[in-house]
Amino acid sequence: MSRTPQAPAEIAPIAASLLTRSEELGARMARRIRAQVTYYRGDEHVPFEELAASCRRNCEQVLRQLVDGRGGDMAPAQETGRERARRGTPLAELLHAYRVGSEVLWSAIAAEARSAQGLTTETIMSLAAWWVNGGLAAAASDAYREEVSELVLQRERERSAMVEALFTGLLTDRTTLWEAGDVLGLPTGGPYVVVAAEVPGPGREALPGIEARLHAEGLRSAWRLLPDLHVGVVAVQHPESDEAVLRVLERSLAVRVGVSPAYRDLRETPRALRLARLALTGARGRPTGIARFDNSPAALLVAAAPDEAGRIARAVLDGVLRLPAGERDRLLETLECWFAAAGSAAAAARLLYCHRNTVRYRLHRLEDLTGRSLRDPRAVADLAVSLHALRLTPGE
């Protein structure tokens, strides 16, 4: 009890007498803890022999210090605190056990003191103050918290390394996938999506607290901060999970976010990250917003060879791209709405809030500038791929 080394000297003979019965006191203390502290009931967490031995050591430590001031070494209590932390014992249960054990030992000292000569009320009060301020429970509690902090850091290091392996493609076999799922708290089977959010600055998370917010919606995820992106894998195993992810992202949104298509194997995460990045490029020009990767064949072709697709787009749409920005953007928006409207000029006009003849005029202008007829399926396919590529590489 190094915090209050000056115990009342008159208690020394009483403590010396009890020290000879430390084994019996330790067993009594262990039985009381078993009866009153839920965590210690039964041998599931701490076998009775181990608990009794720990109680005996604590009794001897306290009593020796009361006898002659020795026994102030907190190492046994600290080791108990660390061991309980490693086992996952709740701190409240550990401290409850120390309180129950203290009551047993205090009662034994008080019973011996009743028959002793020359003990005054002041001596008993001094002993009580020494007891309250003693350091066994405090030492165990401090060591427990230190061990928990170290375990948390260790788990975070393991988790960070596993997330890194996930995004860089180092997970290759089934055993490693099971290990990754265990460490990251992810199911080993999909579907999953990858979310990629632009960071507001180096070392700053784009979506602070996102993992906890997703968890509150019943969604498990694992996140990593890259130099330019805050990226995460989210398990979307239920039909409503996709919408839940979007709801959480919308509530958290202060940046641009790209979301990959769903995929089923964790080993596909690097590819999904690339698609989420590509979706993010499609959100350029907007301060915030969520862009989901279009899982159409045209979009997948562009994603498979983005550089080549960008060159094709610039070749096909060269005449359009040479126009002044305002006219260029109007023509490209009209083409995009025409595709969205399944080739209906009237439906595209409604999307654009203009007359259908305006849409037809713009489409004829596109045909003239590209040399491709919108009545030719092959030309329409060229324009669809080119438009996808242009959206994903707008600054190229």
Coordinates of C-alpha atoms in Angstrom, one line a residue:
M1 CA 0.0 0.0 0.0
S2 CA 2.6 2.5 -1.1
R3 CA 0.2 5.4 -1.3
T4 CA -0.3 5.5 2.5
P5 CA 2.6 3.7 4.1
Q6 CA 2.0 4.9 7.7
A7 CA -0.5 2.3 9.1
P8 CA -1.4 2.4 12.8
A9 CA 1.4 0.6 14.8
E10 CA -1.1 -0.8 17.3
I11 CA -2.6 -3.0 14.6
A12 CA 0.7 -4.9 14.1
P13 CA 0.1 -7.7 16.6
I14 CA -3.4 -8.3 15.2
A15 CA -2.1 -8.4 11.7
A16 CA 0.7 -10.8 12.8
S17 CA -1.9 -13.2 14.3
L18 CA -4.0 -13.1 11.1
L19 CA -1.0 -13.6 8.9
T20 CA -0.6 -17.2 10.3
R21 CA -4.2 -17.9 9.0
S22 CA -3.7 -16.3 5.6
E23 CA -4.6 -19.5 3.7
E24 CA -7.9 -19.9 5.5
L25 CA -8.6 -16.1 5.0
G26 CA -7.9 -16.4 1.3
A27 CA -10.2 -19.3 0.9
R28 CA -13.0 -17.5 2.8
M29 CA -12.4 -14.4 0.7
A30 CA -12.6 -16.5 -2.5
R31 CA -15.9 -18.2 -1.4
R32 CA -17.4 -14.8 -0.7
I33 CA -16.4 -13.5 -4.1
R34 CA -17.8 -16.6 -5.7
A35 CA -21.1 -15.9 -4.0
Q36 CA -21.4 -12.2 -4.6
V37 CA -19.6 -11.4 -7.9
T38 CA -21.3 -12.8 -11.0
Y39 CA -18.2 -13.0 -13.2
Y40 CA -16.4 -15.3 -10.7
R41 CA -19.2 -17.8 -10.2
G42 CA -18.1 -21.3 -11.4
D43 CA -14.8 -22.2 -12.9
E44 CA -15.6 -20.9 -16.4
H45 CA -13.5 -17.7 -16.1
V46 CA -11.3 -18.2 -13.0
P47 CA -10.8 -21.6 -11.4
F48 CA -11.5 -21.6 -7.6
E49 CA -7.9 -22.6 -6.7
E50 CA -6.5 -19.7 -8.8
L51 CA -8.9 -17.3 -7.2
A52 CA -8.1 -18.5 -3.6
A53 CA -4.4 -18.3 -4.3
S54 CA -4.8 -14.7 -5.5
C55 CA -6.8 -13.8 -2.5
R56 CA -4.3 -15.4 -0.1
R57 CA -1.4 -13.4 -1.7
N58 CA -3.5 -10.2 -1.3
C59 CA -4.2 -11.0 2.3
E60 CA -0.5 -11.6 3.0
Q61 CA 0.5 -8.4 1.2
V62 CA -1.8 -6.2 3.3
L63 CA -1.1 -8.0 6.6
R64 CA 2.7 -7.8 6.2
Q65 CA 2.5 -4.1 5.6
L66 CA 0.4 -3.8 8.7
V67 CA 3.0 -5.8 10.7
D68 CA 6.2 -4.0 9.7
G69 CA 5.6 -1.8 6.7
R70 CA 6.8 -4.4 4.2
G71 CA 4.6 -5.8 1.4
G72 CA 4.1 -2.5 -0.4
D73 CA 5.1 -4.0 -3.7
M74 CA 2.1 -3.7 -6.0
A75 CA 3.4 -6.2 -8.6
P76 CA 1.0 -9.0 -7.7
A77 CA -2.1 -6.7 -7.8
Q78 CA -0.8 -5.2 -11.1
E79 CA -0.3 -8.7 -12.6
T80 CA -3.9 -9.6 -11.5
G81 CA -5.2 -6.5 -13.2
R82 CA -3.2 -7.2 -16.5
E83 CA -4.3 -10.9 -16.5
R84 CA -8.0 -10.0 -16.0
A85 CA -7.7 -7.5 -18.8
R86 CA -6.2 -10.1 -21.1
R87 CA -9.1 -12.5 -20.2
G88 CA -11.7 -9.8 -20.9
T89 CA -12.9 -9.6 -17.3
P90 CA -15.1 -6.5 -16.9
L91 CA -13.3 -3.8 -14.8
A92 CA -16.4 -3.3 -12.7
E93 CA -16.4 -7.0 -11.8
L94 CA -12.7 -6.9 -10.9
L95 CA -13.2 -3.9 -8.6
H96 CA -16.3 -5.5 -7.1
A97 CA -14.2 -8.6 -6.2
Y98 CA -11.6 -6.4 -4.5
R99 CA -14.4 -4.7 -2.5
V100 CA -15.8 -8.0 -1.4
G101 CA -12.4 -9.3 -0.5
S102 CA -11.6 -6.1 1.4
E103 CA -14.8 -6.5 3.4
V104 CA -13.7 -10.1 4.5
L105 CA -10.3 -9.0 5.5
W106 CA -11.5 -5.8 7.3
S107 CA -14.1 -7.9 9.2
A108 CA -11.4 -10.3 10.3
I109 CA -9.2 -7.5 11.6
A110 CA -12.1 -5.8 13.3
A111 CA -13.1 -9.1 15.1
E112 CA -9.5 -9.5 16.3
A113 CA -9.3 -5.8 17.4
R114 CA -12.4 -6.2 19.6
S115 CA -10.4 -8.4 22.1
A116 CA -7.2 -6.3 21.9
Q117 CA -6.2 -4.0 24.7
G118 CA -5.4 -0.3 24.3
L119 CA -7.0 0.2 20.9
T120 CA -8.7 3.6 20.7
T121 CA -11.4 4.9 18.4
E122 CA -8.7 7.1 16.8
T123 CA -6.6 4.0 16.0
I124 CA -9.5 2.3 14.4
M125 CA -10.4 5.4 12.4
S126 CA -6.8 5.8 11.3
L127 CA -6.8 2.1 10.1
A128 CA -10.0 2.7 8.2
A129 CA -8.5 5.8 6.5
W130 CA -5.4 3.8 5.6
W131 CA -7.5 1.0 4.3
V132 CA -9.7 3.2 2.1
N133 CA -6.7 5.0 0.6
G134 CA -4.7 1.8 0.1
G135 CA -3.5 0.9 -3.3
L136 CA -4.3 -2.8 -4.0
A137 CA -7.5 -2.2 -6.0
A138 CA -6.1 1.0 -7.5
A139 CA -2.9 -0.7 -8.6
A140 CA -4.9 -3.6 -10.2
S141 CA -7.3 -1.0 -11.8
D142 CA -4.4 1.1 -13.2
A143 CA -2.6 -2.0 -14.6
Y144 CA -5.9 -3.3 -16.0
R145 CA -6.4 0.0 -17.9
E146 CA -2.8 0.0 -19.1
E147 CA -3.2 -3.5 -20.4
V148 CA -6.5 -2.8 -22.1
S149 CA -4.9 0.2 -23.8
E150 CA -2.1 -1.9 -25.1
L151 CA -4.5 -4.7 -26.2
V152 CA -6.5 -2.1 -28.1
L153 CA -3.4 -0.7 -29.8
Q154 CA -2.3 -4.2 -30.7
R155 CA -5.7 -5.1 -32.1
E156 CA -5.7 -1.8 -34.1
R157 CA -2.3 -2.6 -35.5
E158 CA -3.4 -6.1 -36.5
R159 CA -6.6 -4.6 -37.9
S160 CA -4.8 -1.9 -39.9
A161 CA -2.4 -4.5 -41.4
M162 CA -5.3 -6.7 -42.3
V163 CA -7.3 -3.9 -44.0
E164 CA -4.1 -3.0 -45.9
A165 CA -3.8 -6.6 -47.1
L166 CA -7.4 -6.5 -48.1
F167 CA -7.1 -3.4 -50.3
T168 CA -3.7 -4.4 -51.8
G169 CA -4.7 -7.9 -52.8
L170 CA -2.5 -9.8 -50.4
L171 CA -5.3 -12.1 -49.2
T172 CA -5.1 -15.1 -51.5
D173 CA -6.2 -18.3 -49.7
R174 CA -9.3 -19.3 -47.8
T175 CA -7.5 -19.5 -44.4
T176 CA -6.3 -15.9 -44.7
L177 CA -9.9 -14.8 -45.6
W178 CA -11.3 -16.4 -42.5
E179 CA -8.6 -14.7 -40.4
A180 CA -9.3 -11.4 -42.1
G181 CA -13.0 -11.8 -41.4
D182 CA -12.3 -12.5 -37.8
V183 CA -9.9 -9.6 -37.2
L184 CA -12.0 -7.1 -39.1
G185 CA -15.4 -8.3 -37.9
L186 CA -16.6 -8.9 -41.5
P187 CA -18.5 -11.9 -42.7
T188 CA -16.3 -14.2 -44.9
G189 CA -18.9 -14.2 -47.6
G190 CA -20.4 -11.2 -49.5
P191 CA -21.9 -9.3 -50.9
Y192 CA -19.8 -6.2 -50.0
V193 CA -19.3 -2.7 -51.4
V194 CA -16.2 -0.5 -51.3
V195 CA -16.7 3.2 -50.4
A196 CA -14.1 5.7 -51.4
A197 CA -14.3 9.3 -50.0
E198 CA -12.0 12.2 -50.9
V199 CA -10.1 13.4 -47.8
P200 CA -10.3 17.1 -46.9
G201 CA -6.6 17.1 -46.3
P202 CA -3.6 14.8 -45.7
G203 CA -4.1 12.6 -42.6
R204 CA -7.8 13.8 -42.1
E205 CA -10.7 11.4 -42.3
A206 CA -13.3 12.2 -44.9
L207 CA -16.1 10.4 -42.9
P208 CA -15.2 10.7 -39.2
G209 CA -17.1 8.1 -37.1
I210 CA -18.4 6.3 -40.1
E211 CA -17.8 2.8 -38.8
A212 CA -19.8 3.4 -35.6
R213 CA -22.6 5.0 -37.6
L214 CA -22.8 2.0 -39.9
H215 CA -22.6 -0.4 -37.0
A216 CA -25.6 1.4 -35.4
E217 CA -27.5 0.4 -38.6
G218 CA -26.4 -3.2 -38.3
L219 CA -23.8 -2.8 -41.0
R220 CA -20.3 -4.2 -40.4
S221 CA -17.3 -2.4 -42.1
A222 CA -13.6 -1.9 -42.0
W223 CA -11.9 1.3 -42.9
R224 CA -8.4 2.7 -43.8
L225 CA -7.1 6.2 -44.4
L226 CA -5.0 6.6 -47.5
P227 CA -3.1 9.7 -48.5
D228 CA -5.9 10.9 -50.8
L229 CA -8.9 8.7 -49.8
H230 CA -10.8 7.4 -46.8
V231 CA -11.8 3.9 -48.0
G232 CA -13.9 1.2 -46.4
V233 CA -15.4 -2.3 -47.1
V234 CA -19.0 -2.6 -46.0
A235 CA -20.9 -5.9 -45.8
V236 CA -24.3 -5.6 -47.5
Q237 CA -25.8 -9.0 -46.8
H238 CA -29.5 -8.0 -46.7
P239 CA -31.7 -6.5 -49.4
E240 CA -32.1 -3.3 -47.5
S241 CA -28.4 -2.9 -46.7
D242 CA -27.6 -0.9 -49.9
E243 CA -30.1 1.7 -49.0
A244 CA -28.9 1.8 -45.4
V245 CA -25.4 2.5 -46.5
L246 CA -26.5 5.4 -48.7
R247 CA -28.6 6.8 -45.9
V248 CA -25.6 6.8 -43.5
L249 CA -23.3 8.3 -46.2
E250 CA -25.8 11.0 -46.9
R251 CA -26.1 12.0 -43.3
S252 CA -22.2 12.1 -43.0
L253 CA -21.6 13.8 -46.3
A254 CA -19.3 16.8 -46.6
V255 CA -17.2 15.4 -49.5
R256 CA -17.4 13.5 -52.7
V257 CA -17.9 9.7 -52.3
G258 CA -17.7 6.9 -54.8
V259 CA -19.3 3.5 -54.2
S260 CA -18.4 0.3 -56.0
P261 CA -20.8 -2.3 -57.4
A262 CA -21.5 -5.2 -55.0
Y263 CA -19.1 -8.2 -55.0
R264 CA -19.0 -11.5 -53.2
D265 CA -15.4 -12.5 -52.5
L266 CA -13.1 -10.4 -50.3
R267 CA -10.3 -11.2 -52.7
E268 CA -12.0 -8.9 -55.2
T269 CA -11.6 -5.9 -52.9
P270 CA -8.7 -4.3 -54.9
R271 CA -10.8 -4.3 -58.1
A272 CA -13.8 -2.9 -56.2
L273 CA -11.6 -0.1 -54.8
R274 CA -10.6 0.7 -58.4
L275 CA -14.3 0.9 -59.4
A276 CA -15.1 3.1 -56.4
R277 CA -12.3 5.4 -57.5
L278 CA -13.7 5.5 -61.0
A279 CA -17.2 6.3 -59.7
L280 CA -15.6 9.1 -57.7
T281 CA -14.1 10.6 -60.8
G282 CA -17.6 10.8 -62.2
A283 CA -18.5 13.2 -59.3
R284 CA -15.9 15.8 -60.2
G285 CA -17.2 19.3 -60.5
R286 CA -19.6 18.8 -57.5
P287 CA -18.5 19.9 -54.0
T288 CA -20.3 16.9 -52.4
G289 CA -22.3 13.9 -53.5
I290 CA -22.4 10.1 -53.8
A291 CA -21.6 8.5 -57.2
R292 CA -22.3 4.8 -57.6
F293 CA -20.4 2.9 -60.2
D294 CA -22.7 1.9 -63.1
N295 CA -22.5 -1.8 -63.4
S296 CA -23.5 -1.9 -67.1
P297 CA -21.3 -3.7 -69.6
A298 CA -20.2 -0.4 -71.1
A299 CA -19.1 0.9 -67.7
L300 CA -17.2 -2.4 -67.0
L301 CA -15.4 -2.2 -70.3
V302 CA -14.3 1.3 -69.5
A303 CA -13.2 0.2 -66.0
A304 CA -11.2 -2.7 -67.5
A305 CA -9.1 -0.4 -69.7
P306 CA -9.6 3.2 -68.5
D307 CA -6.7 4.7 -70.4
E308 CA -7.6 3.1 -73.7
A309 CA -11.3 4.0 -73.2
G310 CA -10.3 7.6 -72.6
R311 CA -8.4 7.7 -75.9
I312 CA -11.4 6.2 -77.7
A313 CA -13.7 8.8 -76.1
R314 CA -11.6 11.7 -77.2
A315 CA -11.4 10.3 -80.7
V316 CA -15.2 9.6 -81.0
L317 CA -16.2 12.9 -79.4
D318 CA -13.4 15.1 -80.7
G319 CA -15.7 17.4 -82.6
V320 CA -17.9 17.9 -79.5
L321 CA -15.0 18.5 -77.2
R322 CA -13.6 21.3 -79.4
L323 CA -16.8 23.4 -78.9
P324 CA -17.0 26.2 -76.3
A325 CA -17.6 24.8 -72.9
G326 CA -21.3 25.8 -72.7
E327 CA -22.3 24.3 -76.0
R328 CA -20.2 21.2 -75.4
D329 CA -21.8 20.6 -72.0
R330 CA -25.3 21.0 -73.4
L331 CA -24.7 18.5 -76.1
L332 CA -23.2 15.9 -73.8
E333 CA -25.9 16.4 -71.2
T334 CA -28.5 15.9 -73.9
L335 CA -26.9 12.7 -75.1
E336 CA -26.7 11.4 -71.5
C337 CA -30.4 12.1 -71.0
W338 CA -31.3 10.5 -74.3
F339 CA -29.6 7.3 -73.1
A340 CA -31.3 7.6 -69.7
A341 CA -34.6 7.9 -71.6
A342 CA -34.0 4.8 -73.6
G343 CA -33.7 6.7 -76.9
S344 CA -36.9 8.8 -76.5
A345 CA -36.5 12.4 -77.5
A346 CA -39.8 13.3 -75.7
A347 CA -38.7 11.6 -72.4
A348 CA -35.2 13.2 -72.7
A349 CA -36.9 16.6 -73.1
R350 CA -38.8 16.1 -69.9
L351 CA -35.5 15.4 -68.1
L352 CA -33.9 18.5 -69.6
Y353 CA -37.0 20.7 -69.1
C354 CA -36.9 21.8 -72.8
H355 CA -38.9 21.1 -76.0
R356 CA -38.5 17.8 -77.7
N357 CA -37.6 19.6 -80.9
T358 CA -34.6 21.2 -79.0
V359 CA -33.5 17.7 -78.1
R360 CA -33.8 16.5 -81.7
Y361 CA -31.8 19.5 -82.9
R362 CA -29.0 18.8 -80.4
L363 CA -28.9 15.1 -81.3
H364 CA -28.6 16.0 -85.0
R365 CA -25.8 18.3 -84.1
L366 CA -24.1 15.5 -82.2
E367 CA -24.5 13.2 -85.3
D368 CA -22.9 15.8 -87.5
L369 CA -20.0 16.4 -85.1
T370 CA -19.2 12.8 -84.5
G371 CA -20.0 11.3 -87.9
R372 CA -22.2 8.7 -86.2
S373 CA -25.9 8.1 -86.7
L374 CA -28.1 7.4 -83.7
R375 CA -30.1 5.0 -85.9
D376 CA -27.0 2.7 -86.2
P377 CA -26.7 0.3 -83.2
R378 CA -22.9 0.1 -83.6
A379 CA -22.6 3.9 -83.6
V380 CA -24.9 4.1 -80.5
A381 CA -22.6 1.6 -78.8
D382 CA -19.5 3.7 -79.6
L383 CA -21.2 6.8 -78.2
A384 CA -22.3 4.9 -75.0
V385 CA -18.8 3.7 -74.3
S386 CA -17.3 7.1 -75.1
L387 CA -19.8 8.9 -72.8
H388 CA -19.0 6.5 -69.9
A389 CA -15.2 6.9 -70.5
L390 CA -15.6 10.7 -70.6
R391 CA -17.5 10.7 -67.3
L392 CA -14.9 8.6 -65.6
T393 CA -11.9 10.6 -67.1
P394 CA -13.3 14.1 -67.5
G395 CA -10.0 15.8 -66.9
E396 CA -7.9 13.6 -69.2

